[in-house]
PDB file of C-alpha atoms in Angstrom:
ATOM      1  CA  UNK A   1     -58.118 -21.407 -64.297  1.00  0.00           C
ATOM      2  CA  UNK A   2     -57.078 -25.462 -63.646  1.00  0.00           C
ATOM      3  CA  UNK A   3     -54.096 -26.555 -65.507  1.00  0.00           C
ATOM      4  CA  UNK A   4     -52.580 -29.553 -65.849  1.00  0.00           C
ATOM      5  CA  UNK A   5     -49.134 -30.473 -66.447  1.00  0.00           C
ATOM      6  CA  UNK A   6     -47.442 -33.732 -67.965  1.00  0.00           C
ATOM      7  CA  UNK A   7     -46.559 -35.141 -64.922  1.00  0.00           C
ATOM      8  CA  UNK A   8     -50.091 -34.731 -63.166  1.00  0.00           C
ATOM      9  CA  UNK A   9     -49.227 -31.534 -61.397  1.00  0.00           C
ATOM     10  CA  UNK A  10     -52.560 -29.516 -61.203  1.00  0.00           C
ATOM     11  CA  UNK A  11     -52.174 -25.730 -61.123  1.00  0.00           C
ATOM     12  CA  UNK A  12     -54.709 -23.088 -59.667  1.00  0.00           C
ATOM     13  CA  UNK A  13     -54.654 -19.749 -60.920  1.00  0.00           C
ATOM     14  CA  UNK A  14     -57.323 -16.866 -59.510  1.00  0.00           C
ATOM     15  CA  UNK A  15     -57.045 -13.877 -62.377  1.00  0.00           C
ATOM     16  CA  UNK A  16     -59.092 -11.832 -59.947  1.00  0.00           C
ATOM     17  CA  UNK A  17     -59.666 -10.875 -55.946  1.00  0.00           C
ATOM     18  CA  UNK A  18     -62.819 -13.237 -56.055  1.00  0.00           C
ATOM     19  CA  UNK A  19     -60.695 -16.511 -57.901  1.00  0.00           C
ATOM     20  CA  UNK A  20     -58.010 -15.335 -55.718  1.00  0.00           C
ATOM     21  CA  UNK A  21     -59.420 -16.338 -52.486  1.00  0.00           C
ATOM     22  CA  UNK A  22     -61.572 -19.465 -54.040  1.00  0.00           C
ATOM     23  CA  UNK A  23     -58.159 -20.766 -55.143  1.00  0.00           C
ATOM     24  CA  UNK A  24     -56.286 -20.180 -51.863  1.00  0.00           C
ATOM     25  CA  UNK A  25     -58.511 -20.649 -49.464  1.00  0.00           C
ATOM     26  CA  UNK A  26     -60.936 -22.825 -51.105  1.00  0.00           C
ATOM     27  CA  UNK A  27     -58.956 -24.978 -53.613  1.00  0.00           C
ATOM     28  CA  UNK A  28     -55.460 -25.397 -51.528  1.00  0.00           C
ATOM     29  CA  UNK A  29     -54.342 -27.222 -48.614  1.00  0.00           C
ATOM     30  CA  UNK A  30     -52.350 -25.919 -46.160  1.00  0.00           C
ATOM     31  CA  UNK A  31     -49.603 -27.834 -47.340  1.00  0.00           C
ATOM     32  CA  UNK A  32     -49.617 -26.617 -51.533  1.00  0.00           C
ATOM     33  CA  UNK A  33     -47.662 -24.244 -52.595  1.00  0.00           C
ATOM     34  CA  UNK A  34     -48.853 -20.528 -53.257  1.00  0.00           C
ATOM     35  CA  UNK A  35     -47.438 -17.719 -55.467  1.00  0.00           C
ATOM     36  CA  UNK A  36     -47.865 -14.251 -56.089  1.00  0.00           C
ATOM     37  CA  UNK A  37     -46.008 -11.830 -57.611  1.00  0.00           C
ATOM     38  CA  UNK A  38     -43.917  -9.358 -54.797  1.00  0.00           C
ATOM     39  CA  UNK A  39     -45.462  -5.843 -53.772  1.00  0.00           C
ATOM     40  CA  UNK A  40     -48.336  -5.926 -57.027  1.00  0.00           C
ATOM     41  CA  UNK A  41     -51.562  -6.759 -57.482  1.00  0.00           C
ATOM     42  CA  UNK A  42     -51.749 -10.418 -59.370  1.00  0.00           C
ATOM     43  CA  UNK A  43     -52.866 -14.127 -59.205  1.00  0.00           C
ATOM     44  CA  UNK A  44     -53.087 -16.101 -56.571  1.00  0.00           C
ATOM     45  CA  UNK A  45     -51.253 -19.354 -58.056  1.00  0.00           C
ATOM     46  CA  UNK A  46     -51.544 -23.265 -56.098  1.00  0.00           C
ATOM     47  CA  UNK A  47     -49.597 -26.103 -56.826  1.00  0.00           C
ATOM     48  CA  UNK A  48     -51.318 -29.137 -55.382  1.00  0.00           C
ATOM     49  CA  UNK A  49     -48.896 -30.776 -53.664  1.00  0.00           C
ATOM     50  CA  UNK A  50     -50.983 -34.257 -53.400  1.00  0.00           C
ATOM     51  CA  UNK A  51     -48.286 -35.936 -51.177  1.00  0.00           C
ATOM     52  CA  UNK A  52     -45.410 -35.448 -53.480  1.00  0.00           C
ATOM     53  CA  UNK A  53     -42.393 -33.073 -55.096  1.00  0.00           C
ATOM     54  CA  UNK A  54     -43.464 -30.609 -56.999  1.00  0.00           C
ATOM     55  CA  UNK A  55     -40.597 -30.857 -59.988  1.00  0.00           C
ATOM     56  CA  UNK A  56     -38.548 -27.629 -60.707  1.00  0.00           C
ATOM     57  CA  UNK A  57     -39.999 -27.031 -63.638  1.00  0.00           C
ATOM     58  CA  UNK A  58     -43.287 -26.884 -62.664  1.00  0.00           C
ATOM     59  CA  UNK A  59     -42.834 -24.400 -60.056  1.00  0.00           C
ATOM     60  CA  UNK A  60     -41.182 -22.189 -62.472  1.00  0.00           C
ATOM     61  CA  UNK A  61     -43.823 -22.726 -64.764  1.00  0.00           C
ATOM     62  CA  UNK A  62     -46.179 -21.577 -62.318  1.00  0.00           C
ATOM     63  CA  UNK A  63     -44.702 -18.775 -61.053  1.00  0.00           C
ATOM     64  CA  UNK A  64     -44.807 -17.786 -65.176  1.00  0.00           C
ATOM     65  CA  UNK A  65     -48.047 -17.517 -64.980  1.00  0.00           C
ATOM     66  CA  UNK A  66     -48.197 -15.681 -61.738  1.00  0.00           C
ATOM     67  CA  UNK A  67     -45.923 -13.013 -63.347  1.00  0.00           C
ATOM     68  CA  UNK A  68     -47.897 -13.178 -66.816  1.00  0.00           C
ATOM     69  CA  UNK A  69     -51.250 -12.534 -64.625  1.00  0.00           C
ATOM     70  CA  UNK A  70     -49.846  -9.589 -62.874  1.00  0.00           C
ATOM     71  CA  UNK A  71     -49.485  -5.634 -63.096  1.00  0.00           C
ATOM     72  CA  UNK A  72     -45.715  -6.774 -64.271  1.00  0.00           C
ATOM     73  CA  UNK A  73     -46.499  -8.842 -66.420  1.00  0.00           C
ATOM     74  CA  UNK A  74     -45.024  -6.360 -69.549  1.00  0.00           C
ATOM     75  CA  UNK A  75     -41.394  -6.823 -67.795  1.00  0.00           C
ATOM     76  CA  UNK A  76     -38.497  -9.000 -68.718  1.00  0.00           C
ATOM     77  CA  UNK A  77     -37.983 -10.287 -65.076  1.00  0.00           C
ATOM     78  CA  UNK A  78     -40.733 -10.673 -62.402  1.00  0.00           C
ATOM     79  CA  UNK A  79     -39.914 -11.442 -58.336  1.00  0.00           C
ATOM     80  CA  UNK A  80     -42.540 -14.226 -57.513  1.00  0.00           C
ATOM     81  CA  UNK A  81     -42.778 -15.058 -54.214  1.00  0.00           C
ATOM     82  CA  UNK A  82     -43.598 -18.517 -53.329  1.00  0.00           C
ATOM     83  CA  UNK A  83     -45.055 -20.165 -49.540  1.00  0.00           C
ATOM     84  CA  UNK A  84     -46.684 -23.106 -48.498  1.00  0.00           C
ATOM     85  CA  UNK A  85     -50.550 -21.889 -48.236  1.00  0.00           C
ATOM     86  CA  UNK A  86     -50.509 -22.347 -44.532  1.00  0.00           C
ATOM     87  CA  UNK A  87     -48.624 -19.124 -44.099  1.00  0.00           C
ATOM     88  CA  UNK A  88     -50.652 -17.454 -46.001  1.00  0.00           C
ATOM     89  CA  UNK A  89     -53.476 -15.197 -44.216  1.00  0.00           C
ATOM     90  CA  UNK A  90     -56.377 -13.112 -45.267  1.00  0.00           C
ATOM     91  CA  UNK A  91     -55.852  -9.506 -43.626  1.00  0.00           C
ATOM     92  CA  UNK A  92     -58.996  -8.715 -41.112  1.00  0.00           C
ATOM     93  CA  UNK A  93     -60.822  -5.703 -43.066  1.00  0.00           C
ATOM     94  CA  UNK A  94     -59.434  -5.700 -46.248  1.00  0.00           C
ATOM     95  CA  UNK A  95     -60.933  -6.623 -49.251  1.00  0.00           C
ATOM     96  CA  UNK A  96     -61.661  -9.983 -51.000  1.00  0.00           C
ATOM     97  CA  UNK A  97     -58.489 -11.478 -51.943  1.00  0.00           C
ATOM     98  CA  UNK A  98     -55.912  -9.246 -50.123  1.00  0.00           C
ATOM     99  CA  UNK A  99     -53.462 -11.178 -48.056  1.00  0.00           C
ATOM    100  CA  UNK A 100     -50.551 -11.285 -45.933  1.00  0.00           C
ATOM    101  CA  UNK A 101     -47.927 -14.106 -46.077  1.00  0.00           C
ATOM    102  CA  UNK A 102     -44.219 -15.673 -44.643  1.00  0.00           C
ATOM    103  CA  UNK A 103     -41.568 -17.644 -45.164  1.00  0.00           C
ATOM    104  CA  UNK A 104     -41.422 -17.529 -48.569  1.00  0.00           C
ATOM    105  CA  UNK A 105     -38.245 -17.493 -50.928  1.00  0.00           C
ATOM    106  CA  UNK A 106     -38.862 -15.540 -54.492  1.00  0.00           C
ATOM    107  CA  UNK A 107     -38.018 -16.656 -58.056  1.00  0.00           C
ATOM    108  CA  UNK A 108     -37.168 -14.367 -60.593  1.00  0.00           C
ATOM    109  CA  UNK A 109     -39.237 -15.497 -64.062  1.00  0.00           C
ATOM    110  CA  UNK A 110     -40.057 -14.387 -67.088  1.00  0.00           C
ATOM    111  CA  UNK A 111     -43.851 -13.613 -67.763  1.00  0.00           C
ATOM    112  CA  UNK A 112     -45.713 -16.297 -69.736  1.00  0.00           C
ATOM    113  CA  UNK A 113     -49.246 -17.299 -70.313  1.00  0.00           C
ATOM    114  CA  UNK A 114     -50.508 -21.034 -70.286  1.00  0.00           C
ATOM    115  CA  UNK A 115     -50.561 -20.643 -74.147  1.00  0.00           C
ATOM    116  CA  UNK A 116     -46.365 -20.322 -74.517  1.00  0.00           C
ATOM    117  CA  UNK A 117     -46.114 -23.227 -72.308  1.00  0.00           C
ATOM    118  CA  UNK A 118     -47.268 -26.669 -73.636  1.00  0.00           C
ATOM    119  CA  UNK A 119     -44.090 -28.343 -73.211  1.00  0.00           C
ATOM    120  CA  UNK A 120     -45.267 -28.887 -69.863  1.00  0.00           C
ATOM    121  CA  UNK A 121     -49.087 -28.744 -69.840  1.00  0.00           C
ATOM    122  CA  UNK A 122     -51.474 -31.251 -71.133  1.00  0.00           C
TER     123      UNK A 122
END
């Protein structure tokens, strides 16, 4: 799934272990950000960073939709951790899409889809 927001943010999301490791380690640079909801299975989420800030907003949007794409998604609140994709590694042996990760910082967010959110998207 490719979103766009208002601003010209583009947003990956993988919705399953084969999208999940086009998106991260086919779609991302090493320097755009990467989400994924803590200790569940879920989406793989990229913000392209394309040389600038990612805005607030859109990171919170994003991790959103990392929650809403998730086995929490039926919660209030959802931990979403979030890394640049560099630190982000596949684990030798394991399935498609199954990862290991550092230095990230995690967001707490409510779950919503790309639908409840067009005050950001295009």
């Amino acid at each position: 799934l490719r979103l766009v927001t208002r601003d010209g943010s583009v947003i990956w999301v993988g919705r399953n272990s084969r999208q999940n490791e086009i998106v991260t380690f086919g779609k991302a640079n090493s320097e755009d950000l990467w989400l994924h909801v803590r200790g569940v299975p879920g989406a793989h989420v990229v913000i392209k960073m394309d040389g600038g800030a990612i805005p607030d907003k859109v990171i919170h949007m994003a991790a959103s939709l990392a929650a809403h794409y998730s086995a929490l998604r039926g919660e209030a609140k959802v931990p979403v951790d979030v890394t640049r994709v560099k630190y982000v590694r596949k684990i030798k042996g394991a399935a498609q899409g199954m990862v290991t990760y550092r230095n990230e910082s995690t967001l707490t967010v409510e779950p919503s889809d790309e639908k409840s959110l067009p005050e950001i998207l295009t």
